[in-house]
Every structure is written in structure tokens, then in C-alpha cells.
Amino acid sequence: MEEITTKKTPLCPSSKPELDKAIVYGVVTGTIAEPRIAYLKQPEFVTEELLAKISPITPTEVFRIASSCVTSNCQHFDGTDCRLAQRIVDKLPVVVERLPPCSIRRDCRWWQQEGKAACMRCPQVITDNYNASELIHEVATPKHI
């Protein structure tokens, strides 16, 4: 498989499938009340075939998807940092005892910015969670600066 990470821009670990070179690196498992990400050993490119397998479900309900961080084109980016990563670390509880086996870590913006603290909370982040708690909604909602 060709190289699927970028050297120029960090990867956003909570991206959308329609972005260029988007990859699936995790699958939602757990329960409705406590969903968790199971990390794939080898990420897969998002393809029409993959999306057809889960249709009509929204891809970000069942997959964690990464792509190049779009920086200033993202509502969570403040010009320097990902404010979503900051809120995750500041407000969400740790949900794992050790670093999860994540295939995108070395290129992940959250890891590069927040380090281990982000990774210890990352498995509870579901990009499109329609049963999210008030706390998850609060963390996911951009604060305009």
C-alpha cells in the first residue's frame, strides 16, 4: 500500500470521508452509552466501495477517519492549535490505562499538540455521535475567539 500519511500537514484524527486521501483508522465499538474506538492495525483509504458497505449509515458514525488537517478552514483551528484537541484534554476523562495502538499517532495533530493526554481520551471520540452526552456536545462545540 502506498504511503497514506502526509509529511507537510498533520493529520486530523476526526475528519470527514470526502476530504482528499481520507483514511479509516478506527471502527466504533462499545455500547450506545459508552462507544469506543477499536483501532485498525492498517488504515484503509476511504473508497466508494467501503462507503457502500455501510450505507445508509453516515461514515463518521461507524469509522474514525483521518485526513490532512485543513487548519484555517476548520472551525476548531485558532491559527496555531486545534481547539477541539485542547477541549478534549481539558474536559473529557481518561478512558484507557495505556496508549492505544494507533496507526496515525506519529502524524496526528492531537498527538503532536497535546501528547499522551489526547491519546488517553481519544477512544471515546465519535465524530458523529447522535447519542452524545451534554459533556461531549460541549467539548465538540467550537468556541469562537
PDB file of C-alpha atoms in Angstrom:
ATOM      1  CA  MET A   1       0.000   0.000   0.000  1.00  0.00           C
ATOM      2  CA  GLU A   2       1.263   3.487  -0.779  1.00  0.00           C
ATOM      3  CA  GLU A   3       2.193   5.914   1.990  1.00  0.00           C
ATOM      4  CA  ILE A   4      -1.056   7.276   3.409  1.00  0.00           C
ATOM      5  CA  THR A   5       0.208   9.918   5.762  1.00  0.00           C
ATOM      6  CA  THR A   6       1.445  13.338   4.894  1.00  0.00           C
ATOM      7  CA  LYS A   7       4.773  14.896   5.743  1.00  0.00           C
ATOM      8  CA  LYS A   8       3.637  18.513   5.267  1.00  0.00           C
ATOM      9  CA  THR A   9       0.483  18.818   7.339  1.00  0.00           C
ATOM     10  CA  PRO A  10      -0.502  16.852  10.440  1.00  0.00           C
ATOM     11  CA  LEU A  11      -3.481  14.529  10.202  1.00  0.00           C
ATOM     12  CA  CYS A  12      -6.813  15.478  11.709  1.00  0.00           C
ATOM     13  CA  PRO A  13      -7.977  12.379  13.625  1.00  0.00           C
ATOM     14  CA  SER A  14     -11.663  13.366  13.429  1.00  0.00           C
ATOM     15  CA  SER A  15     -12.053  14.117   9.740  1.00  0.00           C
ATOM     16  CA  LYS A  16     -14.710  13.628   7.088  1.00  0.00           C
ATOM     17  CA  PRO A  17     -14.669  10.944   4.369  1.00  0.00           C
ATOM     18  CA  GLU A  18     -14.981  13.378   1.474  1.00  0.00           C
ATOM     19  CA  LEU A  19     -11.615  15.023   2.093  1.00  0.00           C
ATOM     20  CA  ASP A  20      -8.643  14.156  -0.116  1.00  0.00           C
ATOM     21  CA  LYS A  21      -6.763  10.981   0.848  1.00  0.00           C
ATOM     22  CA  ALA A  22      -9.060  10.324   3.815  1.00  0.00           C
ATOM     23  CA  ILE A  23      -8.307   7.096   5.660  1.00  0.00           C
ATOM     24  CA  VAL A  24     -10.233   4.918   8.087  1.00  0.00           C
ATOM     25  CA  TYR A  25      -8.051   4.072  11.083  1.00  0.00           C
ATOM     26  CA  GLY A  26     -10.673   3.026  13.626  1.00  0.00           C
ATOM     27  CA  VAL A  27     -14.111   1.458  13.974  1.00  0.00           C
ATOM     28  CA  VAL A  28     -16.749   2.374  16.555  1.00  0.00           C
ATOM     29  CA  THR A  29     -17.410  -0.411  19.070  1.00  0.00           C
ATOM     30  CA  GLY A  30     -18.714  -0.442  22.630  1.00  0.00           C
ATOM     31  CA  THR A  31     -22.240   0.477  23.608  1.00  0.00           C
ATOM     32  CA  ILE A  32     -24.588   3.327  22.753  1.00  0.00           C
ATOM     33  CA  ALA A  33     -23.914   4.819  26.190  1.00  0.00           C
ATOM     34  CA  GLU A  34     -20.139   4.259  26.035  1.00  0.00           C
ATOM     35  CA  PRO A  35     -18.906   3.974  22.461  1.00  0.00           C
ATOM     36  CA  ARG A  36     -15.199   3.277  21.960  1.00  0.00           C
ATOM     37  CA  ILE A  37     -12.870   3.167  19.002  1.00  0.00           C
ATOM     38  CA  ALA A  38     -11.158  -0.075  18.020  1.00  0.00           C
ATOM     39  CA  TYR A  39      -8.040   0.939  16.141  1.00  0.00           C
ATOM     40  CA  LEU A  40      -7.149  -0.818  12.890  1.00  0.00           C
ATOM     41  CA  LYS A  41      -3.635  -2.236  12.542  1.00  0.00           C
ATOM     42  CA  GLN A  42      -3.527  -0.950   8.962  1.00  0.00           C
ATOM     43  CA  PRO A  43      -5.568   2.088   7.894  1.00  0.00           C
ATOM     44  CA  GLU A  44      -7.658   1.842   4.742  1.00  0.00           C
ATOM     45  CA  PHE A  45      -8.345   4.549   2.195  1.00  0.00           C
ATOM     46  CA  VAL A  46     -11.940   5.715   2.143  1.00  0.00           C
ATOM     47  CA  THR A  47     -13.420   4.396  -1.107  1.00  0.00           C
ATOM     48  CA  GLU A  48     -16.868   4.346  -2.665  1.00  0.00           C
ATOM     49  CA  GLU A  49     -16.877   0.572  -2.146  1.00  0.00           C
ATOM     50  CA  LEU A  50     -16.174   0.940   1.579  1.00  0.00           C
ATOM     51  CA  LEU A  51     -18.855   3.610   1.960  1.00  0.00           C
ATOM     52  CA  ALA A  52     -21.378   1.440   0.076  1.00  0.00           C
ATOM     53  CA  LYS A  53     -20.858  -1.356   2.635  1.00  0.00           C
ATOM     54  CA  ILE A  54     -22.161   0.825   5.471  1.00  0.00           C
ATOM     55  CA  SER A  55     -24.823   2.761   3.570  1.00  0.00           C
ATOM     56  CA  PRO A  56     -27.184   4.319   4.629  1.00  0.00           C
ATOM     57  CA  ILE A  57     -25.227   4.924   7.865  1.00  0.00           C
ATOM     58  CA  THR A  58     -23.089   8.061   7.991  1.00  0.00           C
ATOM     59  CA  PRO A  59     -19.408   7.004   7.717  1.00  0.00           C
ATOM     60  CA  THR A  60     -18.387   9.056  10.745  1.00  0.00           C
ATOM     61  CA  GLU A  61     -20.941   7.217  12.900  1.00  0.00           C
ATOM     62  CA  VAL A  62     -19.045   3.949  12.470  1.00  0.00           C
ATOM     63  CA  PHE A  63     -15.497   4.930  11.452  1.00  0.00           C
ATOM     64  CA  ARG A  64     -12.804   7.241  12.755  1.00  0.00           C
ATOM     65  CA  ILE A  65     -11.391   8.932   9.704  1.00  0.00           C
ATOM     66  CA  ALA A  66      -8.217  10.950   9.317  1.00  0.00           C
ATOM     67  CA  SER A  67      -7.026  13.305   6.605  1.00  0.00           C
ATOM     68  CA  SER A  68      -4.709  16.275   6.376  1.00  0.00           C
ATOM     69  CA  CYS A  69      -5.632  18.979   8.855  1.00  0.00           C
ATOM     70  CA  VAL A  70      -7.308  21.813   6.963  1.00  0.00           C
ATOM     71  CA  THR A  71      -6.023  24.375   9.504  1.00  0.00           C
ATOM     72  CA  SER A  72      -7.742  27.740   8.943  1.00  0.00           C
ATOM     73  CA  ASN A  73     -10.582  26.068   7.018  1.00  0.00           C
ATOM     74  CA  CYS A  74     -11.638  24.251  10.208  1.00  0.00           C
ATOM     75  CA  GLN A  75     -13.958  25.719  12.810  1.00  0.00           C
ATOM     76  CA  HIS A  76     -11.770  24.286  15.589  1.00  0.00           C
ATOM     77  CA  PHE A  77      -8.451  25.772  14.421  1.00  0.00           C
ATOM     78  CA  ASP A  78      -7.361  29.029  16.057  1.00  0.00           C
ATOM     79  CA  GLY A  79      -4.476  29.804  13.706  1.00  0.00           C
ATOM     80  CA  THR A  80      -1.964  27.801  15.734  1.00  0.00           C
ATOM     81  CA  ASP A  81      -3.695  24.948  17.536  1.00  0.00           C
ATOM     82  CA  CYS A  82      -6.673  22.648  17.347  1.00  0.00           C
ATOM     83  CA  ARG A  83      -9.050  23.932  19.990  1.00  0.00           C
ATOM     84  CA  LEU A  84     -11.023  20.662  19.828  1.00  0.00           C
ATOM     85  CA  ALA A  85      -7.927  18.766  20.991  1.00  0.00           C
ATOM     86  CA  GLN A  86      -7.497  21.288  23.810  1.00  0.00           C
ATOM     87  CA  ARG A  87     -11.121  20.899  24.942  1.00  0.00           C
ATOM     88  CA  ILE A  88     -10.877  17.096  24.779  1.00  0.00           C
ATOM     89  CA  VAL A  89      -7.856  17.137  27.073  1.00  0.00           C
ATOM     90  CA  ASP A  90      -9.293  19.813  29.379  1.00  0.00           C
ATOM     91  CA  LYS A  91     -12.780  18.349  29.802  1.00  0.00           C
ATOM     92  CA  LEU A  92     -13.036  14.647  28.924  1.00  0.00           C
ATOM     93  CA  PRO A  93     -11.972  11.881  31.290  1.00  0.00           C
ATOM     94  CA  VAL A  94      -9.185   9.439  30.541  1.00  0.00           C
ATOM     95  CA  VAL A  95     -10.765   6.206  29.240  1.00  0.00           C
ATOM     96  CA  VAL A  96      -7.757   3.905  28.755  1.00  0.00           C
ATOM     97  CA  GLU A  97      -4.890   2.866  31.014  1.00  0.00           C
ATOM     98  CA  ARG A  98      -2.198   2.970  28.325  1.00  0.00           C
ATOM     99  CA  LEU A  99      -1.726   4.446  24.884  1.00  0.00           C
ATOM    100  CA  PRO A 100      -3.997   2.759  22.348  1.00  0.00           C
ATOM    101  CA  PRO A 101      -2.312   1.083  19.348  1.00  0.00           C
ATOM    102  CA  CYS A 102      -2.980   3.928  16.896  1.00  0.00           C
ATOM    103  CA  SER A 103      -1.598   3.734  13.362  1.00  0.00           C
ATOM    104  CA  ILE A 104      -1.712   7.516  12.779  1.00  0.00           C
ATOM    105  CA  ARG A 105      -0.153   8.714  16.049  1.00  0.00           C
ATOM    106  CA  ARG A 106       3.150   9.988  14.659  1.00  0.00           C
ATOM    107  CA  ASP A 107       1.301  12.234  12.184  1.00  0.00           C
ATOM    108  CA  CYS A 108      -1.715  13.113  14.361  1.00  0.00           C
ATOM    109  CA  ARG A 109      -2.279  16.785  15.146  1.00  0.00           C
ATOM    110  CA  TRP A 110      -3.817  15.935  18.529  1.00  0.00           C
ATOM    111  CA  TRP A 111      -0.761  13.847  19.485  1.00  0.00           C
ATOM    112  CA  GLN A 112       1.668  16.483  18.236  1.00  0.00           C
ATOM    113  CA  GLN A 113      -0.173  19.227  20.094  1.00  0.00           C
ATOM    114  CA  GLU A 114      -1.410  17.571  23.304  1.00  0.00           C
ATOM    115  CA  GLY A 115       0.666  14.392  23.537  1.00  0.00           C
ATOM    116  CA  LYS A 116      -0.350  11.377  25.598  1.00  0.00           C
ATOM    117  CA  ALA A 117      -3.201  13.282  27.261  1.00  0.00           C
ATOM    118  CA  ALA A 118      -5.110  13.399  23.951  1.00  0.00           C
ATOM    119  CA  CYS A 119      -4.481   9.726  23.177  1.00  0.00           C
ATOM    120  CA  MET A 120      -5.784   8.614  26.565  1.00  0.00           C
ATOM    121  CA  ARG A 121      -9.122  10.284  25.761  1.00  0.00           C
ATOM    122  CA  CYS A 122      -9.279   9.685  22.006  1.00  0.00           C
ATOM    123  CA  PRO A 123     -11.074   6.285  22.066  1.00  0.00           C
ATOM    124  CA  GLN A 124     -14.286   7.957  23.300  1.00  0.00           C
ATOM    125  CA  VAL A 125     -14.405  10.489  20.462  1.00  0.00           C
ATOM    126  CA  ILE A 126     -17.011   9.590  17.844  1.00  0.00           C
ATOM    127  CA  THR A 127     -17.121  12.176  15.061  1.00  0.00           C
ATOM    128  CA  ASP A 128     -20.896  11.900  14.537  1.00  0.00           C
ATOM    129  CA  ASN A 129     -22.429  10.687  17.784  1.00  0.00           C
ATOM    130  CA  TYR A 130     -26.199  11.141  17.812  1.00  0.00           C
ATOM    131  CA  ASN A 131     -26.471   9.882  21.400  1.00  0.00           C
ATOM    132  CA  ALA A 132     -23.732  12.068  22.847  1.00  0.00           C
ATOM    133  CA  SER A 133     -23.822  13.331  26.414  1.00  0.00           C
ATOM    134  CA  GLU A 134     -24.053  17.024  27.298  1.00  0.00           C
ATOM    135  CA  LEU A 135     -20.334  16.979  28.054  1.00  0.00           C
ATOM    136  CA  ILE A 136     -19.469  15.540  24.636  1.00  0.00           C
ATOM    137  CA  HIS A 137     -21.657  18.191  22.966  1.00  0.00           C
ATOM    138  CA  GLU A 138     -19.940  20.907  24.973  1.00  0.00           C
ATOM    139  CA  VAL A 139     -16.482  19.651  24.015  1.00  0.00           C
ATOM    140  CA  ALA A 140     -17.413  19.285  20.334  1.00  0.00           C
ATOM    141  CA  THR A 141     -18.949  22.745  20.032  1.00  0.00           C
ATOM    142  CA  PRO A 142     -16.454  25.311  18.725  1.00  0.00           C
ATOM    143  CA  LYS A 143     -15.876  28.350  20.875  1.00  0.00           C
ATOM    144  CA  HIS A 144     -15.393  31.392  18.684  1.00  0.00           C
ATOM    145  CA  ILE A 145     -12.453  33.522  19.650  1.00  0.00           C
TER     146      ILE A 145
END
